[in-house]
Coordinates of C-alpha atoms (C1' of nucleotides) in Angstrom, one line a residue:
Chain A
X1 CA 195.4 120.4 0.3
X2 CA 193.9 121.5 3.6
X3 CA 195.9 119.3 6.5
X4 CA 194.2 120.1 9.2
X5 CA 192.8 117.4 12.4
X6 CA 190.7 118.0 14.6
X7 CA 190.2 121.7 15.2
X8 CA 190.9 122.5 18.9
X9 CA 188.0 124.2 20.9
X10 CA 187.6 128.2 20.4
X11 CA 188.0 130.2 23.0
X12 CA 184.5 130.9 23.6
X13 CA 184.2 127.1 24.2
X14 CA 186.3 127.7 26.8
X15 CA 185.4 130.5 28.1
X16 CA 182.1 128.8 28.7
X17 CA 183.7 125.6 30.5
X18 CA 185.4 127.8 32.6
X19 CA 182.4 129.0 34.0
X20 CA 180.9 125.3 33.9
X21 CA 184.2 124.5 36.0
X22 CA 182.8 127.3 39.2
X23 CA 179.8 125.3 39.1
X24 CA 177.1 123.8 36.9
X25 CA 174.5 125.6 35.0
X26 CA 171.7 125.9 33.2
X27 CA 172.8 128.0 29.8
X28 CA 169.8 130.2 30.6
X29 CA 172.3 131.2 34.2
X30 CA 175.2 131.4 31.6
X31 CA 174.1 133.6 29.5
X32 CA 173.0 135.8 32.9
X33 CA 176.5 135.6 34.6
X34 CA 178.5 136.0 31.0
X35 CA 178.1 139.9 31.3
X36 CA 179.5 140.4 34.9
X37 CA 182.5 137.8 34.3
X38 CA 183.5 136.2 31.0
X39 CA 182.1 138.9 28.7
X40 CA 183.8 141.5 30.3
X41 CA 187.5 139.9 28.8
X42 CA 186.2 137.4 25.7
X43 CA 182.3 139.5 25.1
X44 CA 180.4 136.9 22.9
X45 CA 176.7 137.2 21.2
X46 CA 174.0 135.9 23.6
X47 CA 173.0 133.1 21.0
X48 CA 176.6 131.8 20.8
X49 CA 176.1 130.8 24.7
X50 CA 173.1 128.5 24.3
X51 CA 175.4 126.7 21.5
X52 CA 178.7 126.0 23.5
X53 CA 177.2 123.7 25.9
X54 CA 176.1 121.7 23.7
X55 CA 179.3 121.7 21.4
X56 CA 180.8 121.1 24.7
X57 CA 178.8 117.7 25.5
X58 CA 179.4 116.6 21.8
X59 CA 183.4 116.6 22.6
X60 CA 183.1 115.5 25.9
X61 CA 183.9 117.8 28.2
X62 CA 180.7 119.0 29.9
X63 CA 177.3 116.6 30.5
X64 CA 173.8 117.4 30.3
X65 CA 171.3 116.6 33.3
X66 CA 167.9 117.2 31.6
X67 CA 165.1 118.6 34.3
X68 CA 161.8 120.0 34.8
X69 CA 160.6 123.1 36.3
X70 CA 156.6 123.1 36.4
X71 CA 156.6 121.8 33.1
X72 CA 159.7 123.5 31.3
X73 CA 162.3 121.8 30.4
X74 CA 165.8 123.0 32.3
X75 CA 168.5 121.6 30.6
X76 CA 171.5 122.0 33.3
X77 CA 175.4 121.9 32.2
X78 CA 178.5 120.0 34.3
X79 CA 182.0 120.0 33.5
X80 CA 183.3 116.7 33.3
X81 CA 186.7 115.3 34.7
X82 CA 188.1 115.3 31.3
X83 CA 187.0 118.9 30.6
X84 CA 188.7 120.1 33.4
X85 CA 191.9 118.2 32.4
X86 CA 191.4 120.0 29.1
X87 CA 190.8 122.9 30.8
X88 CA 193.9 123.3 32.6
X89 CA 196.0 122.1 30.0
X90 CA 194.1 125.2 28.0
X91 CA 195.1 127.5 31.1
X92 CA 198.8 126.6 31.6
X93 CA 199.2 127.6 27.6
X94 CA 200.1 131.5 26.9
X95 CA 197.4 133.5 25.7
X96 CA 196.7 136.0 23.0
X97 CA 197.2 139.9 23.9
X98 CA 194.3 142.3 24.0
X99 CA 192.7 143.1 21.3
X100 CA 190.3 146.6 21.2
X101 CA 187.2 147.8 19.4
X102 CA 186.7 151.5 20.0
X103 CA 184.7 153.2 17.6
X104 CA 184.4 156.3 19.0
X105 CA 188.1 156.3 19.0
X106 CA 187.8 155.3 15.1
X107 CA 185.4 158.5 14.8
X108 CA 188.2 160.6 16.3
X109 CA 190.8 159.2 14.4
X110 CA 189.1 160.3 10.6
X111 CA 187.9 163.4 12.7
X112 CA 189.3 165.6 9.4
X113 CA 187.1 164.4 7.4
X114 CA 184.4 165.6 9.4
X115 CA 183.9 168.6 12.3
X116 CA 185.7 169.3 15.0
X117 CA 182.0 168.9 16.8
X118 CA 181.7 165.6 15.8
X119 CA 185.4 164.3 17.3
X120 CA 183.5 166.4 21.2
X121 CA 180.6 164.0 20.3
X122 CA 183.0 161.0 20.5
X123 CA 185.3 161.9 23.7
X124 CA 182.3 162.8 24.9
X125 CA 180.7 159.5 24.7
X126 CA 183.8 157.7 25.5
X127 CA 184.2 159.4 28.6
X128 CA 180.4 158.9 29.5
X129 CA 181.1 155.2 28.8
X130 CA 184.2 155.3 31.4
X131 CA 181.9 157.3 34.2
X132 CA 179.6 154.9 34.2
X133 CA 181.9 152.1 34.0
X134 CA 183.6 153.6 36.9
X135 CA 180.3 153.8 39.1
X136 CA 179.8 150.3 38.3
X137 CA 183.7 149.2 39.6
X138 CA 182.9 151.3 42.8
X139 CA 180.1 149.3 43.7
X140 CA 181.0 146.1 43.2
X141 CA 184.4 146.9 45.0
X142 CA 182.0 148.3 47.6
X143 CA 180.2 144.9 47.9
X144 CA 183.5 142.6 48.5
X145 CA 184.8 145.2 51.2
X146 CA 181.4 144.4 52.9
X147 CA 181.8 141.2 52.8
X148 CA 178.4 141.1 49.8
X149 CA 180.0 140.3 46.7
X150 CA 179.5 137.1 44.6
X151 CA 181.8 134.4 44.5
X152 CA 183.2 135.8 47.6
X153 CA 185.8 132.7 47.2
X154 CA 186.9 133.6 44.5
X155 CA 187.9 137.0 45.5
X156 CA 191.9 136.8 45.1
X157 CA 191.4 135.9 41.1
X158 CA 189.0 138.2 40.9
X159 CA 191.1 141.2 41.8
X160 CA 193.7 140.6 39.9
X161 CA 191.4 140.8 36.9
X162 CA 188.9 143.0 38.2
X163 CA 191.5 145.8 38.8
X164 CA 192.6 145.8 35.2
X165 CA 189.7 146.2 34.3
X166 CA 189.2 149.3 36.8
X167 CA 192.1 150.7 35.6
X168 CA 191.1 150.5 31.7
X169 CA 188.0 152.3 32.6
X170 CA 190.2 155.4 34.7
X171 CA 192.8 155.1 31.3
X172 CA 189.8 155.9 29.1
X173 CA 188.3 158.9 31.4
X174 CA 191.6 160.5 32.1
X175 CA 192.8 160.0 28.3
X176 CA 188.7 161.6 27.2
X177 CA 189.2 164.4 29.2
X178 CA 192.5 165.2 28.5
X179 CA 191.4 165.0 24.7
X180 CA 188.1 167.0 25.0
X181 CA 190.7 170.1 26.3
X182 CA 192.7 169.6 23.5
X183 CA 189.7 169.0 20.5
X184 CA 188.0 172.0 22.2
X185 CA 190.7 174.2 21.4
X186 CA 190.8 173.1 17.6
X187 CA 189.2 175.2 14.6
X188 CA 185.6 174.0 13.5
X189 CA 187.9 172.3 10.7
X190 CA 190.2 169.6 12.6
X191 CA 192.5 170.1 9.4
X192 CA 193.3 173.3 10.4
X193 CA 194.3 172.0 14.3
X194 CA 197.9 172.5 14.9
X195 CA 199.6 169.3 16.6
X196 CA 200.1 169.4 20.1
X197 CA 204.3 168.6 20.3
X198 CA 204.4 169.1 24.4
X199 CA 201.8 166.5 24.8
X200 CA 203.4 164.1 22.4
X201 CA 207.3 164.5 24.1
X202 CA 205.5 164.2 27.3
X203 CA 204.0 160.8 26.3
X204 CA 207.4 159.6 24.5
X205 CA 209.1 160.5 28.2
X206 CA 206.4 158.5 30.2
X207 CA 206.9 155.5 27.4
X208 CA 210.8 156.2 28.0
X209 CA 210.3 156.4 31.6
X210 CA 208.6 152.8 31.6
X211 CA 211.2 151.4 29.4
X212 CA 213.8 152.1 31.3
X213 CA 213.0 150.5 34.1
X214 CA 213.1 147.2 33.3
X215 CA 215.9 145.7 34.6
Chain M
X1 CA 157.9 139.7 10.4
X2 CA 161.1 141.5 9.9
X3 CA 161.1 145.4 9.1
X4 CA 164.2 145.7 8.1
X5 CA 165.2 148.3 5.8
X6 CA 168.4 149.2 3.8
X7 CA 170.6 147.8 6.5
X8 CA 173.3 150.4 7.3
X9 CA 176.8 149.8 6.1
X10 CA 179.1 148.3 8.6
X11 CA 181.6 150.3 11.4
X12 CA 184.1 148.2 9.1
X13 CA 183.0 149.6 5.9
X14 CA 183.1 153.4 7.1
X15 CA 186.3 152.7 8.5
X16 CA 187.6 151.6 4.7
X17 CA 186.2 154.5 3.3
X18 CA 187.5 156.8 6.1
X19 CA 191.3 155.2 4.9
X20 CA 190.1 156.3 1.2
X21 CA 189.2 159.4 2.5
X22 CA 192.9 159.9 3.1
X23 CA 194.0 159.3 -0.5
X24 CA 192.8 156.6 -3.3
X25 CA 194.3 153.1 -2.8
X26 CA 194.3 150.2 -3.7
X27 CA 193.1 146.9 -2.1
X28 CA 196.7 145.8 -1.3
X29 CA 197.8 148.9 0.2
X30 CA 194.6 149.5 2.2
X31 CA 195.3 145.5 3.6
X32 CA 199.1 147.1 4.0
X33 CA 198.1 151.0 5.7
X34 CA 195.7 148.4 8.4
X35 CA 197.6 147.4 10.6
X36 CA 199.5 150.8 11.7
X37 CA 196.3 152.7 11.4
X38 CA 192.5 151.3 11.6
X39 CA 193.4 148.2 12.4
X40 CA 194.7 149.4 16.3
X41 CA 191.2 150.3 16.7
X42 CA 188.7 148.0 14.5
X43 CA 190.7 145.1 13.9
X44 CA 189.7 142.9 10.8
X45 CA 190.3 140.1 8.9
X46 CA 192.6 140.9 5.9
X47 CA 190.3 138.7 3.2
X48 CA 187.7 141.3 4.4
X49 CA 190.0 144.4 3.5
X50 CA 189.4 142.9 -0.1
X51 CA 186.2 142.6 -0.2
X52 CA 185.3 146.1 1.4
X53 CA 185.8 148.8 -1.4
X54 CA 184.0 146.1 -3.3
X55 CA 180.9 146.4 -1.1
X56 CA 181.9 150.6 -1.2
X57 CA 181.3 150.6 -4.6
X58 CA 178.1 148.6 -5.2
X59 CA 176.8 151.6 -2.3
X60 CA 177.9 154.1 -4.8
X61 CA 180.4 155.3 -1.5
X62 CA 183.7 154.7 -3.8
X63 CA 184.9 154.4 -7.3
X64 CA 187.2 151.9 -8.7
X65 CA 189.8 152.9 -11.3
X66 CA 191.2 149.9 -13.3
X67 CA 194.7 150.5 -14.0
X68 CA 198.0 148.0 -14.5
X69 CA 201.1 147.3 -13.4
X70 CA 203.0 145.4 -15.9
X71 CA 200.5 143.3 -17.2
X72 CA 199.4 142.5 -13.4
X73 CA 195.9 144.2 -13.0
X74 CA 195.7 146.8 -9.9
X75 CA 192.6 148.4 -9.4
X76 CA 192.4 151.7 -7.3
X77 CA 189.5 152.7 -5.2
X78 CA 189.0 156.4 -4.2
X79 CA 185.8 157.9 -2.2
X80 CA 183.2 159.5 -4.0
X81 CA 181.3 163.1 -2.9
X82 CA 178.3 160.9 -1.9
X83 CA 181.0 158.5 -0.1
X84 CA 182.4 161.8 1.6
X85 CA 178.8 162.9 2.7
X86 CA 178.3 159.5 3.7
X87 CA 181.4 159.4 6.2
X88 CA 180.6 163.2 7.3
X89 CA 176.9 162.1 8.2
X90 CA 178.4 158.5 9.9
X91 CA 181.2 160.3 11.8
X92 CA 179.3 162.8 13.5
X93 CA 177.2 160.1 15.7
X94 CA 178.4 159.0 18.9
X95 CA 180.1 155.5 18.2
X96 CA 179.9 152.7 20.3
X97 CA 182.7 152.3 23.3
X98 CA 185.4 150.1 23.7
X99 CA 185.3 146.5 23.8
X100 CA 188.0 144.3 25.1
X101 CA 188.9 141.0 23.9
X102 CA 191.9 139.9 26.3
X103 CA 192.5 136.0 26.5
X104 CA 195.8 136.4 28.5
X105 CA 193.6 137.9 31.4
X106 CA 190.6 135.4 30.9
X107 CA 193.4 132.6 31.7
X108 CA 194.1 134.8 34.5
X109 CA 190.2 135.1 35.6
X110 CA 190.2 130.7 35.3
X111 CA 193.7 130.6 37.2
X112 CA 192.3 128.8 39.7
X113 CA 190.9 125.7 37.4
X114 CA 194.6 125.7 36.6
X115 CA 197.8 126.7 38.6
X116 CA 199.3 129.6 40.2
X117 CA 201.9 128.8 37.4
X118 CA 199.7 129.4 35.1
X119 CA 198.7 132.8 35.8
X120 CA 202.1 133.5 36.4
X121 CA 202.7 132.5 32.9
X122 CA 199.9 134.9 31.1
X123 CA 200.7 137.8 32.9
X124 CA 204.6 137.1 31.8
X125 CA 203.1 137.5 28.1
X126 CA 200.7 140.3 29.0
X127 CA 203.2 142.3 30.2
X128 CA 205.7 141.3 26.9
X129 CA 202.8 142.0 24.6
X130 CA 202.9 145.6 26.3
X131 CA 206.4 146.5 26.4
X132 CA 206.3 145.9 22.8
X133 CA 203.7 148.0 21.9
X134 CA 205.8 150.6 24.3
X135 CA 209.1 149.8 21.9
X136 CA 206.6 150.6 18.7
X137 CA 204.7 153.4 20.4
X138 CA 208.4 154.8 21.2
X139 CA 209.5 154.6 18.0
X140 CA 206.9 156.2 16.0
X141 CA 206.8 159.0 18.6
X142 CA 210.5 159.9 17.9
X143 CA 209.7 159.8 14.2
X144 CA 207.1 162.2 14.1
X145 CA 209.2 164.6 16.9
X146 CA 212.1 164.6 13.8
X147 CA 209.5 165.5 11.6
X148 CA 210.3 162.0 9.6
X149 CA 206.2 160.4 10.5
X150 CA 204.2 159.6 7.5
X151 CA 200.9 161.2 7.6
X152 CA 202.5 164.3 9.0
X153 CA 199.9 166.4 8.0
X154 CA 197.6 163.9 10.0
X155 CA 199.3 164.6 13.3
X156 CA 196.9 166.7 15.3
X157 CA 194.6 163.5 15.0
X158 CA 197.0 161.3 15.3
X159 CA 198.2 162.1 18.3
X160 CA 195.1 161.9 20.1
X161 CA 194.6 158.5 18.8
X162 CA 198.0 157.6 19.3
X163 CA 198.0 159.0 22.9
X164 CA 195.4 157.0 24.5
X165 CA 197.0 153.6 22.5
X166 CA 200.2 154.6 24.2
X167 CA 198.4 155.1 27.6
X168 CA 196.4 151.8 27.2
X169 CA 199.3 149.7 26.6
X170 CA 201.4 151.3 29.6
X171 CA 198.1 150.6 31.8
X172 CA 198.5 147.0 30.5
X173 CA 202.6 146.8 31.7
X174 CA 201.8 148.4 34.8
X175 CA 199.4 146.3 35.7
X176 CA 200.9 143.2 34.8
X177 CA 203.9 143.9 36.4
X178 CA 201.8 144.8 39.6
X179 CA 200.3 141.6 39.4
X180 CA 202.8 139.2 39.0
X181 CA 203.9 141.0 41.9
X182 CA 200.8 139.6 43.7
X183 CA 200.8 136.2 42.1
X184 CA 203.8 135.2 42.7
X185 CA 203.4 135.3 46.1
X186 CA 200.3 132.7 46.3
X187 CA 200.9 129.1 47.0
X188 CA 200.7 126.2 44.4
X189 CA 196.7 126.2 44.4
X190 CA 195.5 129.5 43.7
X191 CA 191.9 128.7 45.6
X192 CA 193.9 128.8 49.0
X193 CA 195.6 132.8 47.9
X194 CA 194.8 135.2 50.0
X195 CA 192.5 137.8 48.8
X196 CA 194.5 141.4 48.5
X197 CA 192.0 143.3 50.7
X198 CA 194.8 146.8 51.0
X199 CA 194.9 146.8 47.1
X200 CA 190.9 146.8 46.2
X201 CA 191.0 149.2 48.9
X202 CA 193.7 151.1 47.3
X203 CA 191.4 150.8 43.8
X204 CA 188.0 151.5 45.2
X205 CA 190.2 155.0 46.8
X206 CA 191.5 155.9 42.9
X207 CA 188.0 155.4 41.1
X208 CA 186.4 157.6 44.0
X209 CA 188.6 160.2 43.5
X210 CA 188.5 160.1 40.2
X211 CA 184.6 160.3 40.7
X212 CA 184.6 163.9 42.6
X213 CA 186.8 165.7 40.2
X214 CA 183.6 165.2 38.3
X215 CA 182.3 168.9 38.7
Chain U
dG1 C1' 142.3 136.2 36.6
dT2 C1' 145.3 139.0 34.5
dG3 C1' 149.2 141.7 33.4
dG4 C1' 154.1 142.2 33.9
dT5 C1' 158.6 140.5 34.5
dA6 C1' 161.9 136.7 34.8
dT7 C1' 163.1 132.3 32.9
dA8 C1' 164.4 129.3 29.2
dG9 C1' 165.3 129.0 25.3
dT10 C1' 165.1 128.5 19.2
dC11 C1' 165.8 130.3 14.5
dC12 C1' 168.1 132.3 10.9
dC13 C1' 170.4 135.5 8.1
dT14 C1' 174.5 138.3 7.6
dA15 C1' 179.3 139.6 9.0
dA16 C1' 183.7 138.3 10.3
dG17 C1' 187.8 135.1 11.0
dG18 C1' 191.4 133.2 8.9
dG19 C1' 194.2 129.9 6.5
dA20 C1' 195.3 127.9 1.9
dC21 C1' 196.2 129.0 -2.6
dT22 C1' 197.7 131.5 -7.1
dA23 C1' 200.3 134.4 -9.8
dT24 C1' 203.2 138.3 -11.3
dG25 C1' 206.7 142.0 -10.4
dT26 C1' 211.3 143.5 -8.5
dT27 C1' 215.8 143.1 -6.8
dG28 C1' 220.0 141.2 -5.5
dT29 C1' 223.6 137.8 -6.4
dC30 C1' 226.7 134.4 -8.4
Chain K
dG1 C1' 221.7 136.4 -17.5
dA2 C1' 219.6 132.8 -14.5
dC3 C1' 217.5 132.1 -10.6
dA4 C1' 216.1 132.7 -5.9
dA5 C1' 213.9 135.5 -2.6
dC6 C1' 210.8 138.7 -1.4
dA7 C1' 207.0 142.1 -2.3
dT8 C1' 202.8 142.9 -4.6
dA9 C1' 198.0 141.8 -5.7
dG10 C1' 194.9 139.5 -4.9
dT11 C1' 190.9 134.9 -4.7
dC12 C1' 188.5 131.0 -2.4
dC13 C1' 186.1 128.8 1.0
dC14 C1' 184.8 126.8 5.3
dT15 C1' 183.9 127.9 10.1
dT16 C1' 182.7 131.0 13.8
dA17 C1' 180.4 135.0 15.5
dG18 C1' 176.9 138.7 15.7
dG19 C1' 172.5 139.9 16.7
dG20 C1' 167.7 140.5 16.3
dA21 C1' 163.1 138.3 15.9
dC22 C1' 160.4 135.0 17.8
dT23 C1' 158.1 131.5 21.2
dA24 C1' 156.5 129.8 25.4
dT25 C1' 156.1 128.9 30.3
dA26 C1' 156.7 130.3 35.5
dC27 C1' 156.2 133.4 39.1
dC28 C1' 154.4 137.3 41.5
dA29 C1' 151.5 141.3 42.5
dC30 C1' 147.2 143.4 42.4

DNA sequence: GTGGTATAGTCCCTAAGGGACTATGTTGTC
DNA sequence: GACAACATAGTCCCTTAGGGACTATACCAC
């Protein structure tokens, strides 16, 4: 016998309130913003975001103002008082851990069962990914040193998370490039690549290293 | 109209047949092998690890071999030649790069819909996620250094996998612990914190410098 | 006035998530 | 040698998510 009540909201639905909480929007603006905030930390499929507003108003915690522009219909979204209690309550509770998809990484890892070629293919792309995603954290930190970015008030937050999210990206070149010296050394057959030891007791020592200082 | 042709299999179907690429198993195992291997970089559903070689097979990409144990039914699955062309062909494509799905830093992100607390508390489990993954990531290291890993033979690859899994999650504990630095030091209300202007600074200097070692 | 881009969505099929549930084998203990 | 506890070996099913095709109006430049 299934025993379950009411299901608590996903944490897309959140997600999306959150952003309802900065201010009120039209899902059209939600789905626009989702790439440079939310989906960056909780990505979600574009149709999804038309949908949580509207599972939203059903439960209460945001409100529809129909409009008009020309003769369109805008449908804009607002949180309402007891979405944001919701909300915080949400907040104040201890999340889940982060959780990767990296298939290039998945491509490296069966790399034996392919070429050595096809694991440079991967690192390469992987590190392509982090360049760019690099360029991308230059600018925008550009922008708040300048006093241009979005959501300039919400700067302080936005570091915190931002910076992690810079770092990931340098993780990801520095670990690519590292890699792509060591795959480029290989045999064509990655079978036939003899483990590098150094590199492992090096990374046990930096793990070690971080261990230990945790007092 | 929709032009779809034979849809190709999923990143989470190649990544089963890459597993029975390694040797035959069964469902079971491949649901048990998951977690310590695929799984840290596709992460799926175990109900779906069931139906997977099931899919395999209808694709002609595995085989299954009924067999028993006691009078309990176990059926093995192993990769076929086309299933090993298949895999070949699949690996040698650039894959797709990493996605993050982090809900202890998306509290962070909505901190201030909640409480300084708050934040405080998701970056407390961040970092404890991490420093687990460092005890694991520790532990396996040593095992393979006394020659006592499974998968030995699987090493070279391994450890390049392994490497940048290890180097994500001490990115995580290093960053958490940087920011609780941070956060602990707003008031109550995390709208009237302070923006960090020395450390996005500090950022914006790394991700530059990282950017003209490009050569 | 017309073509291109931005806005503002809907529809629908497939994949994935994930918990409840069932049943047998193996091992240790009193 | 009975029985509990744990490991093995899965099935079922409902909800959520992914993601591409499709539609239609608004705004702007030429």
């Amino acid at each position: 016998m299934l025993s379950r009540g009411k299901p608590e909201p996903s944490t897309a639905l959140f997600g999306v309130l959150g952003l309802l909480a900065v201010r009120p929007m039209s899902t059209y603006e939600l789905a626009k913003h989702f790439d440079r905030s939310l989906g960056r930390v909780w990505p979600r499929a574009r149709s999804k975001l038309f949908e949580a507003p509207k599972r939203l108003e059903e439960l209460g915690l945001a409100r529809s103002t129909p409009g008009l522009v020309g003769r369109r219909p805008r449908t804009v979204y607002s949180i309402t008082p007891k979405g944001r209690r919701a909300l915080a309550t949400w907040l104040a509770r201890p999340g889940s851990g982060p959780e990767l998809e990296f298939e290039q990484l998945l491509k490296v890892f069966f790399a034996e069962h392919a070429s050595t070629e096809a694991a440079v293919t991967n690192l390469e792309a992987a590190r392509d990914w982090a360049r760019a995603q690099i360029d991308e954290h230059i600018a925008v930190g550009r922008a708040y040193l300048e006093g241009t970015g979005t959501f300039q008030e919400r700067l302080a937050v936005n570091l915190i998370a931002g910076t992690f999210l810079a770092r990931f990206a340098m993780t990801v070149e520095q670990w690519a490039t590292w890699a792509l010296g060591v795959v480029q050394s290989w045999p064509d057959d990655p079978r036939k690549a003899a483990p590098n030891i150094a590199a492992l007791e090096q990374v046990v020592r930096e793990l070690e290293s971080i261990r230990t200082s945790r007092r």
